[in-house]
Every structure is written in structure tokens, then in C-alpha cells.
């Protein structure tokens, strides 16, 4: 989303505002009060879903949003939470929550969503103006940081944030939060960890403790993140972002049933969060709880279809489930919806592959075996492409398993499954999810399990020379095996051995130059059990324009395979 650079002042004559409230009279009163403040451009909506559409489509300086919408399950807090997590709301926007409740149980969660203020009904024009003016004063004081983010000058943003925090300038804790987020996104994990620890030493805020756990996750230290997150959710039962990250941690540790419980807690707290419903439903699919999965994913579709936070993988999984229970019209419907998403994002190879997966199933139900295998060939020919990721592998395995129930299989299907197993079995968690995707086909599941065992055996055999004083042989063996299989674990292990024994390896520089492109292509972000679009910002982070994606995304590919 494009957020135009704008110099902030305390003059509201050029400001734009959105008022979201189900009551016509209340909307009119708030609009009039904003005009008294000097705001001339004001848009009014009666539904939270309409507010979401406007906020995803354009930038507003001020948002006044009712907490409760009588005809909708979505609350104002749900809307704010989803928009912040999805990177759809600039930090410079003033978001004011309007509520008639004298006490509000989710104030801490609202603080984590970086809400600017609450207004308790009824309120006067003077009270509204006071709160908005206070919020704008804070935005003006921080606008050097906002502008640096807006121009994507992240090094300057980082310098401004660190200076403000360590010199204890105005709003220095906010600056620390943005600075730590930047360090995490730039993969400067040790610096991010130190900054979070410095913040915790001063005030021990929840966002900093969550941030520390997120850094540890990115550093591959799930065992350290888990106790931090467990303590956080124990102390703050309503902290949905903490449950999200606990689920992510448990996923990486292969504790899927416990991860499902953490997702359940998050969706219970925010039952209309599109992102949470999707992640929860996707894990339920892999664990075989189809009834729960379909309920969650259908809810996400009803709430989010058309939203920028809606993930096409939801439609792909729903289509697969409808194929399994022989509902061709439903499969065709999900295919059409997914195609519409792809038409809006023609550059997305990820969406194109999802469309092709449903085309295969649609051909099976509507045409015949020849057409099905022809459609399948387009899907399978990409399995050695650099951008063919774990999600694409799981979708392909699910399609192959479903086709087997109709006695349709391509030639060399076992070899294809073995290739996927050797490439993506980089941890026990990943291996189990691959098996889960193919659970309809016992032989495929056995091949995938055997592939994981083979990867572990290759690792053990390759590491033996390094223990016997021949680290160069270990690195060369792992590099060759990693390139042959595209297995990131083999490549990463080769890199670690090279780093540890560099002084003893004669051709260390040559090996480093060969390994680095493969590390970039198969980087760690692509080899963790992430559900859904990995480019969506992780829960608990701050929305930073131009950086709303996980750190360390692979960007390079070797010139040949």
C-alpha cells in the first residue's frame, strides 16, 4: 500500500477523516465535531466491513471508530488489530476508538495495537478536539521517524530511533519499539535482542518481551522463546499476539496439537480476525480435524474475501476439501474466486500455482483423466524451481493424494514425491506436515517419511569426516548433496561446518562463494513450518512501510542448477 509522504502540522484543514459508526445521528455529530476542528474531508460509513475497505484503499489522517457494531460480529478493536497486523494502517494515522463502556477489558490489547486513544460516550466537541490534538502533537513530534520510514530510508530511521531512545527524548519508548522492529527486519538479531533487553530493564512492557521472543524465533532458538511466551500468556490472558507467536513456536518445535490450542486461544479472543481464522484453520486441516478446519476457513472467507488480508490458500484448501466430499460446483466456485484474486495480482506465482492446483481437481470432476493429467503436468513441472516453496509442495502432495482416490496418477509419481520429500524435509516439523498433506495416500506418506530418514542419514555420514579432522570433505559432500536435493538443511549445515573450521580448510573462500547463493535461495525463512502467506507481517510487530514481510527472505538464485 502506498502511503504518500506528508508533513504533519497541528493544522487540520488539509486532514482527511473516516468516521465509522452504525448510528446515523452519532456519525453526523462526530462529523460536525471534526469540522469544528478544521477537518474538511470527512467520509462516513455505518459498517466495520465498509471501514475496512476504505482503510485498505486509501490513507486517512484521522479515524473515529465505534467499538461495537450491532449488526456485525466485527468490533472496532478487531478491525484495528487486523489492519495493524496486515500493515494497512500508517503509524501517522490517528485512530480513536469510541465506546459506551465505562470499563474496557481489552485496553492492554488495544495498547499493543498502538491505539491512540479511547473516547467514552457521550463526549463533547472540546473533549474530542483535546484528544485528537494530543495525538497529533505526538505524531508531529515523531514525524522525522515517520518520514524516514515513508521514504524507506531504514538506516536513518534506525539512527533516529536509537538516538531518541538512548537520549531519552520525547516518546522514546515508541522510538525503541520501531527501532527494535527495524533491527529484527534487517536481520540484525543480536542488536535487536540488546535493544529489547534495554527496554525491558526500564519498564518491562509486554511488547518488548514479545519482541525478545520473536528475535529468538528468528535466530532458530524456539526452545528459548517458548518459556518467555508461556509466561507472557499466563500473565496476560488477553494478549492475542502472544498466543500467535506461541503457536508459531510450538509449530517449529513440532508440537502441533499444542500449537492448535494456542491458535484456538487467539481466535477465541479475536473471533473475527481474518488472519487468525486462516492460520487456525490451516493447521486444523493438516492435523485432520476437517470439521473445525472448514468452519474456520469458511468464516475467514465470509469475513475477508476481497480484503487484502485474505489469503488465497484458504480457497485452495476449501476447494480440496470439497473435492474430497464430491461437490464439483463448490470446487468450481472456489476456483473462480481464486482466479479473480490472481487476476488482481497477475505477478503472483504463488496464486497462479494455487489456481492450477484447483484446475487439476476441477478437470478431474468435470472432464476426464487425460485433461486432468495435462493440467497436473503444468503444476508438477515447477518442483525444481527456486520459488517452488514448502506450501506449494504441500498443495501438490494433497492434489496427488486426492487424485489417487479417483485412481488417477501421473507416471513416476513415487519419484516426484521422493523429490519433494528430499527437498523439504528439513526438520521433523516440516516432515510431519508433508506427511499430513499426503495422508490420503499411505504409500506417499511412507515415501516422505523415508525421505526424511535419508536426509538425516546423509547428514550423519557427511559429518563423520569433520570429526576425523577432514572438515573440507564434509563441506564439499554436504554442498554436493544439498545442490542435488535443494535441501536447505544440508546447505546450512555445510555453511556452519565451514564457519567453524575455516582455518583448517584450504579452499574456504571458494567453498564460501559456492555456498552463499544457495543459502540465499534456500534461506531459513523458507524452511520453517509457516502457515499461509509468509510475506504477511508476523503478529506483534510494528507496521513499517516497505518492510511488512519476514526477515531474511531469499532473494538470490544460482545461475544454474
XYZ file of C-alpha atoms in Angstrom:
561
model
C 0.000 0.000 0.000
C 1.324 3.444 -0.896
C 1.410 5.964 1.909
C 2.277 9.387 0.481
C 4.873 11.417 2.313
C 3.162 14.228 4.187
C 4.460 16.890 6.524
C 2.447 16.826 9.741
C 1.341 20.022 11.478
C -1.225 20.896 14.115
C -3.380 22.443 11.388
C -6.203 20.059 10.420
C -7.522 21.977 7.401
C -5.832 19.562 4.982
C -6.544 16.437 7.036
C -8.778 13.586 5.891
C -11.003 11.653 8.290
C -13.074 8.473 8.368
C -15.985 8.103 10.798
C -17.291 4.557 11.334
C -20.424 4.174 13.463
C -23.680 2.286 12.964
C -25.790 5.146 14.321
C -26.621 7.849 11.762
C -27.037 10.581 14.387
C -23.757 9.727 16.104
C -21.922 9.788 12.774
C -23.373 13.202 11.985
C -22.409 14.583 15.391
C -18.830 13.292 15.133
C -18.572 14.662 11.599
C -19.709 18.081 12.794
C -17.225 17.967 15.677
C -14.399 17.151 13.268
C -15.405 20.078 11.069
C -15.174 22.337 14.132
C -11.602 21.098 14.469
C -10.966 22.254 10.896
C -11.222 18.932 9.059
C -12.906 19.420 5.679
C -12.634 15.999 4.041
C -14.732 13.514 6.053
C -16.077 10.142 4.921
C -18.752 8.348 6.940
C -19.605 4.625 6.976
C -22.059 2.581 9.011
C -20.334 -0.817 8.938
C -16.960 -2.094 10.098
C -16.618 -4.052 6.848
C -17.021 -0.815 4.850
C -14.472 0.902 7.089
C -12.027 -1.928 6.363
C -12.457 -1.471 2.599
C -11.828 2.290 2.788
C -8.817 1.911 5.076
C -7.281 -0.711 2.810
C -7.828 1.502 -0.245
C -6.584 4.888 0.966
C -4.849 6.737 3.778
C -6.718 8.810 6.359
C -5.181 11.194 8.890
C -7.900 10.558 11.484
C -10.152 7.546 12.111
C -13.027 7.667 14.590
C -14.322 4.137 15.007
C -17.130 2.770 17.181
C -16.133 -0.224 19.281
C -19.364 -2.196 18.781
C -21.348 -2.575 15.550
C -24.779 -4.100 16.407
C -25.336 -5.868 13.075
C -21.793 -7.275 12.778
C -19.594 -9.622 14.745
C -16.534 -7.492 13.902
C -15.645 -4.935 16.576
C -13.637 -1.758 16.211
C -10.803 -3.415 18.119
C -10.870 -6.392 15.749
C -10.650 -4.001 12.815
C -7.725 -2.076 14.293
C -5.908 -5.261 15.261
C -6.225 -6.793 11.794
C -5.272 -3.575 9.992
C -2.158 -3.075 12.113
C -1.105 -6.708 11.712
C -1.704 -6.576 7.987
C 0.359 -3.414 7.541
C -2.681 -1.492 6.280
C -2.606 1.419 8.721
C 0.219 4.005 8.683
C 1.745 4.939 12.034
C 0.943 8.594 11.312
C -2.825 7.896 11.252
C -4.658 8.884 14.443
C -7.009 6.035 15.395
C -9.608 6.886 18.056
C -11.848 4.176 19.484
C -15.304 5.336 20.544
C -17.120 3.254 23.173
C -20.056 3.489 25.544
C -18.495 1.050 28.027
C -17.297 2.574 31.286
C -14.603 -0.079 31.607
C -12.990 -1.912 28.752
C -11.416 -5.308 29.269
C -9.088 -5.193 26.292
C -7.255 -1.949 26.998
C -3.916 -3.784 27.109
C -4.555 -5.386 23.745
C -5.511 -2.010 22.303
C -2.244 -0.577 23.590
C -0.388 -3.352 21.820
C -2.255 -2.391 18.629
C -0.892 1.145 19.137
C -4.327 2.742 19.547
C -4.040 6.489 20.035
C -6.915 6.962 22.476
C -10.361 5.961 23.707
C -13.349 8.268 23.863
C -16.187 7.392 26.206
C -19.691 8.316 25.001
C -21.157 10.835 25.345
C -18.336 13.301 24.747
C -18.174 16.967 23.878
C -16.570 18.559 20.841
C -13.971 20.043 23.187
C -13.102 16.593 24.548
C -12.755 15.125 21.063
C -10.601 18.025 19.920
C -8.414 17.707 23.010
C -7.725 14.018 22.458
C -7.092 14.359 18.727
C -4.846 17.378 19.290
C -2.824 15.448 21.877
C -2.440 12.521 19.485
C -1.450 14.841 16.624
C 1.120 16.540 18.846
C 2.719 13.132 19.404
C 2.641 12.375 15.684
C 4.249 15.746 14.875
C 7.000 15.125 17.442
C 7.753 11.764 15.804
C 7.336 12.776 12.189
C 11.061 12.617 11.399
C 10.801 8.879 12.113
C 7.557 8.521 10.142
C 9.026 10.324 7.142
C 12.198 8.227 7.176
C 10.008 5.096 7.183
C 7.831 6.523 4.408
C 10.852 7.090 2.165
C 12.179 3.634 3.159
C 15.398 5.173 4.493
C 15.677 2.487 7.144
C 19.233 3.253 8.215
C 18.191 6.836 9.031
C 15.050 5.571 10.748
C 17.173 3.298 12.910
C 19.593 6.087 13.806
C 16.720 8.427 14.756
C 15.050 5.754 16.886
C 18.181 4.715 18.768
C 19.230 8.306 19.410
C 15.795 9.236 20.727
C 15.659 6.184 22.981
C 19.136 6.333 24.485
C 18.972 10.116 24.936
C 15.506 9.711 26.493
C 13.889 12.117 24.037
C 10.162 12.651 23.609
C 8.260 9.377 23.204
C 11.495 7.436 23.467
C 9.760 4.123 24.227
C 7.822 4.332 20.984
C 11.078 5.062 19.162
C 12.629 1.987 20.777
C 9.740 -0.155 19.602
C 10.156 0.984 15.993
C 13.957 0.689 16.206
C 13.860 -2.842 17.572
C 11.384 -3.848 14.863
C 13.714 -2.441 12.225
C 16.687 -4.335 13.599
C 14.660 -7.540 13.560
C 13.528 -6.977 9.944
C 17.102 -6.190 8.874
C 18.190 -9.497 10.449
C 20.405 -7.699 12.972
C 19.212 -10.075 15.618
C 21.817 -9.534 18.329
C 21.316 -5.758 18.225
C 17.541 -6.214 18.328
C 17.897 -8.524 21.315
C 20.035 -5.994 23.199
C 17.565 -3.179 22.499
C 14.588 -5.219 23.670
C 16.535 -6.161 26.811
C 17.370 -2.490 27.468
C 13.679 -1.579 27.179
C 12.674 -4.432 29.489
C 15.193 -3.242 32.075
C 13.469 0.149 32.146
C 9.763 -0.687 32.018
C 9.229 -4.384 31.184
C 6.433 -3.747 28.639
C 4.648 -6.690 27.080
C 5.572 -5.675 23.534
C 9.284 -5.796 24.395
C 9.039 -9.252 25.971
C 7.139 -10.453 22.928
C 9.745 -8.818 20.707
C 12.538 -10.657 22.505
C 10.758 -13.958 21.885
C 10.305 -13.068 18.192
C 14.043 -12.392 17.868
C 14.830 -15.758 19.414
C 12.486 -17.436 16.954
C 14.252 -15.792 14.026
C 17.586 -16.941 15.470
C 16.333 -20.531 15.490
C 16.026 -20.629 19.282
C 12.424 -21.784 19.700
C 13.379 -23.536 22.953
C 14.277 -20.115 24.438
C 11.224 -18.334 23.040
C 8.745 -20.886 24.392
C 9.111 -20.191 28.152
C 9.023 -16.426 27.535
C 5.779 -16.721 25.609
C 4.224 -19.179 28.040
C 4.882 -16.749 30.895
C 3.501 -13.862 28.852
C 0.175 -15.567 28.095
C -0.050 -16.768 31.697
C 0.241 -13.183 32.939
C -1.866 -11.628 30.173
C -4.628 -13.982 29.118
C -5.991 -11.474 26.609
C -2.766 -10.945 24.663
C -3.670 -12.470 21.300
C -0.347 -11.612 19.615
C 1.471 -13.617 22.273
C -0.714 -16.651 21.548
C 0.040 -16.235 17.827
C 3.770 -16.375 18.473
C 3.410 -19.226 20.951
C 1.598 -21.198 18.235
C 4.385 -20.378 15.799
C 6.991 -21.533 18.330
C 5.183 -24.790 19.009
C 4.861 -25.367 15.265
C 8.615 -25.025 14.808
C 9.132 -27.496 17.639
C 6.746 -29.970 16.004
C 4.236 -29.749 18.875
C 1.238 -29.379 16.587
C -1.573 -30.269 18.996
C -0.303 -27.679 21.473
C 0.058 -25.164 18.627
C -3.583 -25.793 17.708
C -4.604 -24.932 21.289
C -2.646 -21.671 21.099
C -4.360 -20.801 17.809
C -7.695 -21.620 19.458
C -6.937 -19.177 22.270
C -6.076 -16.438 19.760
C -9.232 -16.945 17.697
C -11.369 -17.097 20.859
C -10.019 -13.671 21.806
C -10.480 -12.207 18.314
C -13.159 -14.315 16.574
C -13.358 -12.039 13.530
C -9.636 -11.770 12.814
C -9.209 -12.925 9.225
C -5.533 -13.790 9.627
C -6.049 -15.828 12.801
C -9.027 -17.755 11.473
C -6.965 -18.740 8.434
C -3.874 -19.889 10.351
C -6.014 -21.828 12.814
C -7.994 -23.482 10.015
C -4.893 -24.369 8.006
C -3.276 -26.185 10.926
C -6.546 -28.000 11.650
C -6.532 -29.216 8.020
C -3.040 -30.703 8.374
C -3.967 -32.355 11.669
C -7.047 -33.965 10.131
C -9.750 -32.031 12.034
C -11.782 -31.301 8.924
C -14.972 -30.126 10.603
C -13.159 -27.483 12.627
C -10.967 -26.505 9.675
C -13.885 -25.989 7.300
C -15.760 -23.929 9.877
C -12.762 -21.652 10.463
C -11.818 -21.255 6.815
C -15.405 -20.615 5.707
C -15.718 -17.926 8.394
C -12.494 -16.348 7.154
C -13.843 -16.422 3.600
C -17.157 -14.803 4.582
C -15.408 -12.067 6.537
C -12.403 -11.481 4.351
C -12.970 -12.328 0.690
C -11.871 -9.185 -1.120
C -9.771 -7.954 1.794
C -6.033 -7.548 1.355
C -5.623 -9.703 4.455
C -7.425 -12.642 2.861
C -5.099 -15.444 1.755
C -5.764 -17.399 -1.419
C -4.528 -20.550 0.315
C -7.853 -20.564 2.180
C -9.702 -21.033 -1.132
C -7.230 -23.678 -2.285
C -7.747 -25.723 0.888
C -11.526 -25.296 0.793
C -11.537 -26.484 -2.807
C -9.535 -29.584 -1.886
C -11.924 -30.401 0.943
C -14.952 -30.025 -1.347
C -13.310 -32.328 -3.896
C -12.939 -34.956 -1.207
C -16.697 -34.936 -0.487
C -17.565 -34.769 -4.214
C -19.019 -31.276 -4.592
C -17.948 -30.168 -8.092
C -19.933 -26.910 -8.090
C -18.208 -25.813 -4.886
C -14.781 -26.688 -6.293
C -15.541 -24.676 -9.440
C -16.754 -21.751 -7.305
C -13.565 -21.629 -5.222
C -11.505 -21.913 -8.407
C -13.302 -18.905 -9.881
C -12.793 -16.846 -6.716
C -9.112 -17.775 -6.661
C -8.783 -16.859 -10.333
C -10.279 -13.443 -9.569
C -7.652 -12.927 -6.864
C -4.950 -13.921 -9.343
C -6.322 -11.512 -11.943
C -5.893 -8.708 -9.394
C -2.313 -9.870 -8.673
C -1.014 -11.200 -12.013
C 2.579 -11.075 -10.744
C 1.917 -13.647 -8.004
C 3.372 -17.043 -8.940
C 2.097 -18.297 -5.592
C -1.541 -17.588 -6.519
C -1.046 -18.977 -10.036
C 0.073 -22.299 -8.568
C -2.960 -22.417 -6.270
C -5.229 -21.793 -9.246
C -3.516 -24.603 -11.148
C -3.970 -26.975 -8.202
C -7.736 -26.385 -8.254
C -7.808 -26.595 -12.060
C -6.429 -30.122 -11.757
C -9.216 -31.104 -9.354
C -11.829 -29.308 -11.429
C -10.665 -31.170 -14.557
C -10.911 -34.455 -12.675
C -14.525 -33.758 -11.691
C -15.735 -32.065 -14.889
C -13.674 -33.591 -17.716
C -11.575 -36.753 -17.730
C -8.272 -38.429 -16.939
C -6.398 -37.075 -19.973
C -7.363 -33.462 -19.225
C -6.560 -33.986 -15.531
C -3.053 -35.287 -16.234
C -2.459 -32.453 -18.699
C -3.387 -29.877 -16.051
C -1.284 -31.726 -13.477
C 1.783 -31.590 -15.717
C 1.720 -27.784 -15.579
C 1.725 -27.986 -11.783
C 4.439 -30.621 -11.400
C 6.992 -29.259 -13.851
C 7.957 -26.485 -11.417
C 9.019 -28.665 -8.471
C 12.725 -27.890 -9.000
C 12.196 -24.154 -9.490
C 13.826 -21.933 -6.820
C 10.490 -20.341 -5.886
C 8.643 -23.648 -5.530
C 8.280 -23.496 -1.762
C 7.046 -25.691 1.074
C 3.438 -24.539 0.728
C 3.438 -25.351 -2.997
C 4.883 -28.771 -2.164
C 2.134 -29.473 0.376
C -0.565 -28.399 -2.083
C 0.867 -30.639 -4.803
C 1.080 -33.594 -2.426
C -2.540 -33.048 -1.374
C -3.660 -32.919 -5.021
C -1.750 -36.113 -5.861
C -3.242 -37.891 -2.844
C -6.773 -36.747 -3.759
C -6.379 -37.867 -7.375
C -5.301 -41.296 -6.169
C -8.778 -41.705 -4.632
C -10.106 -41.479 -8.229
C -7.413 -43.887 -9.488
C -5.560 -41.157 -11.370
C -1.783 -40.886 -11.039
C 0.964 -39.429 -13.239
C 3.871 -41.571 -14.326
C 6.826 -41.524 -11.911
C 4.622 -40.278 -9.072
C 6.800 -42.055 -6.490
C 9.917 -40.295 -7.782
C 8.129 -36.961 -7.684
C 7.065 -37.489 -4.078
C 10.591 -38.580 -3.159
C 11.994 -35.390 -4.737
C 9.645 -33.264 -2.635
C 10.497 -35.232 0.491
C 14.231 -34.895 -0.028
C 13.915 -31.158 -0.711
C 11.581 -30.067 2.062
C 12.238 -32.498 4.926
C 14.484 -30.016 6.730
C 13.142 -30.681 10.236
C 10.847 -33.137 11.977
C 8.095 -30.493 11.957
C 8.376 -29.953 8.213
C 8.495 -33.698 7.558
C 5.339 -34.285 9.607
C 3.457 -31.535 7.753
C 4.460 -33.063 4.419
C 3.118 -36.414 5.581
C -0.052 -34.668 6.777
C -0.578 -33.158 3.321
C -0.361 -36.629 1.735
C -2.299 -38.501 4.406
C -4.927 -39.734 1.919
C -2.234 -41.889 0.280
C -0.361 -44.292 2.627
C 2.381 -45.123 0.085
C 3.164 -41.431 -0.447
C 3.282 -40.925 3.314
C 5.763 -43.801 3.620
C 7.982 -42.322 0.886
C 8.004 -38.935 2.614
C 8.878 -40.485 5.974
C 11.687 -42.486 4.345
C 12.989 -39.317 2.646
C 13.317 -37.570 5.988
C 15.192 -40.573 7.371
C 17.501 -40.494 4.351
C 18.276 -36.791 4.850
C 19.217 -37.479 8.463
C 21.409 -40.391 7.343
C 23.164 -38.211 4.751
C 23.866 -35.614 7.410
C 25.323 -38.159 9.792
C 27.540 -39.700 7.124
C 28.734 -36.341 5.789
C 29.652 -35.040 9.251
C 31.873 -38.015 10.050
C 34.987 -36.665 8.210
C 34.851 -33.359 10.114
C 35.019 -35.308 13.365
C 38.078 -37.108 11.999
C 39.956 -33.979 11.008
C 38.647 -33.659 7.429
C 36.166 -30.737 7.535
C 36.810 -29.830 3.892
C 35.444 -33.189 2.784
C 32.363 -32.671 4.942
C 31.636 -29.260 3.423
C 32.141 -30.491 -0.128
C 29.925 -33.532 0.444
C 27.117 -31.529 2.034
C 27.305 -28.897 -0.699
C 27.012 -31.531 -3.433
C 24.132 -33.292 -1.692
C 22.382 -30.011 -0.926
C 22.587 -28.859 -4.541
C 21.359 -32.231 -5.794
C 18.339 -32.271 -3.469
C 17.787 -28.499 -2.908
C 17.646 -29.335 0.795
C 18.306 -26.225 2.894
C 19.359 -28.199 5.971
C 22.246 -29.809 4.096
C 23.379 -26.445 2.714
C 23.093 -24.704 6.075
C 24.996 -27.478 7.838
C 27.765 -27.176 5.248
C 27.939 -23.444 5.960
C 28.190 -23.956 9.710
C 30.966 -26.518 9.337
C 32.800 -24.087 7.042
C 32.442 -21.281 9.589
C 33.690 -23.458 12.424
C 36.706 -24.993 10.635
C 37.554 -22.195 8.211
C 41.210 -22.002 9.295
C 41.672 -25.686 8.526
C 40.075 -25.621 5.064
C 42.443 -24.676 2.235
C 39.768 -23.670 -0.296
C 37.457 -21.990 2.238
C 36.926 -18.873 0.099
C 35.973 -20.944 -2.935
C 33.523 -23.038 -0.921
C 32.022 -19.914 0.625
C 31.400 -18.386 -2.806
C 29.643 -21.586 -3.888
C 27.535 -21.928 -0.748
C 26.340 -18.345 -0.362
C 23.999 -18.229 -3.400
C 22.365 -21.474 -2.320
C 21.953 -20.199 1.239
C 20.239 -17.111 -0.121
C 17.934 -19.095 -2.369
C 17.039 -21.709 0.258
C 17.287 -19.337 3.231
C 15.946 -20.063 6.687
C 12.714 -18.084 6.224
C 11.641 -20.574 3.558
C 12.304 -23.584 5.730
C 10.125 -23.097 8.750
C 6.612 -24.506 9.098
C 4.751 -21.251 8.348
C 1.037 -21.462 7.589
C -0.293 -19.203 4.870
C 1.387 -16.242 3.213
C 4.850 -15.901 4.753
C 5.058 -12.358 3.372
C 2.442 -11.157 5.851
C 3.941 -9.365 8.823
C 4.237 -11.573 11.886
C 1.992 -10.887 14.887
C 3.378 -8.491 17.462
C 5.386 -6.400 15.025
C 5.046 -2.761 14.060
C 3.782 -1.913 10.595
C 6.671 -0.380 8.632
C 6.020 0.620 5.057
C 8.176 -1.366 2.646
C 9.138 -3.938 5.275
C 5.924 -5.800 6.020
C 7.440 -9.212 5.421
C 9.574 -11.602 7.472
C 13.325 -11.032 7.700
C 15.860 -12.970 5.708
C 13.720 -13.715 2.683
C 15.636 -15.482 -0.076
C 16.294 -13.095 -2.951
C 19.120 -14.689 -4.953
C 19.275 -17.799 -7.067
C 22.303 -19.525 -8.532
C 22.782 -19.027 -12.242
C 22.217 -22.695 -12.990
C 21.030 -25.885 -11.391
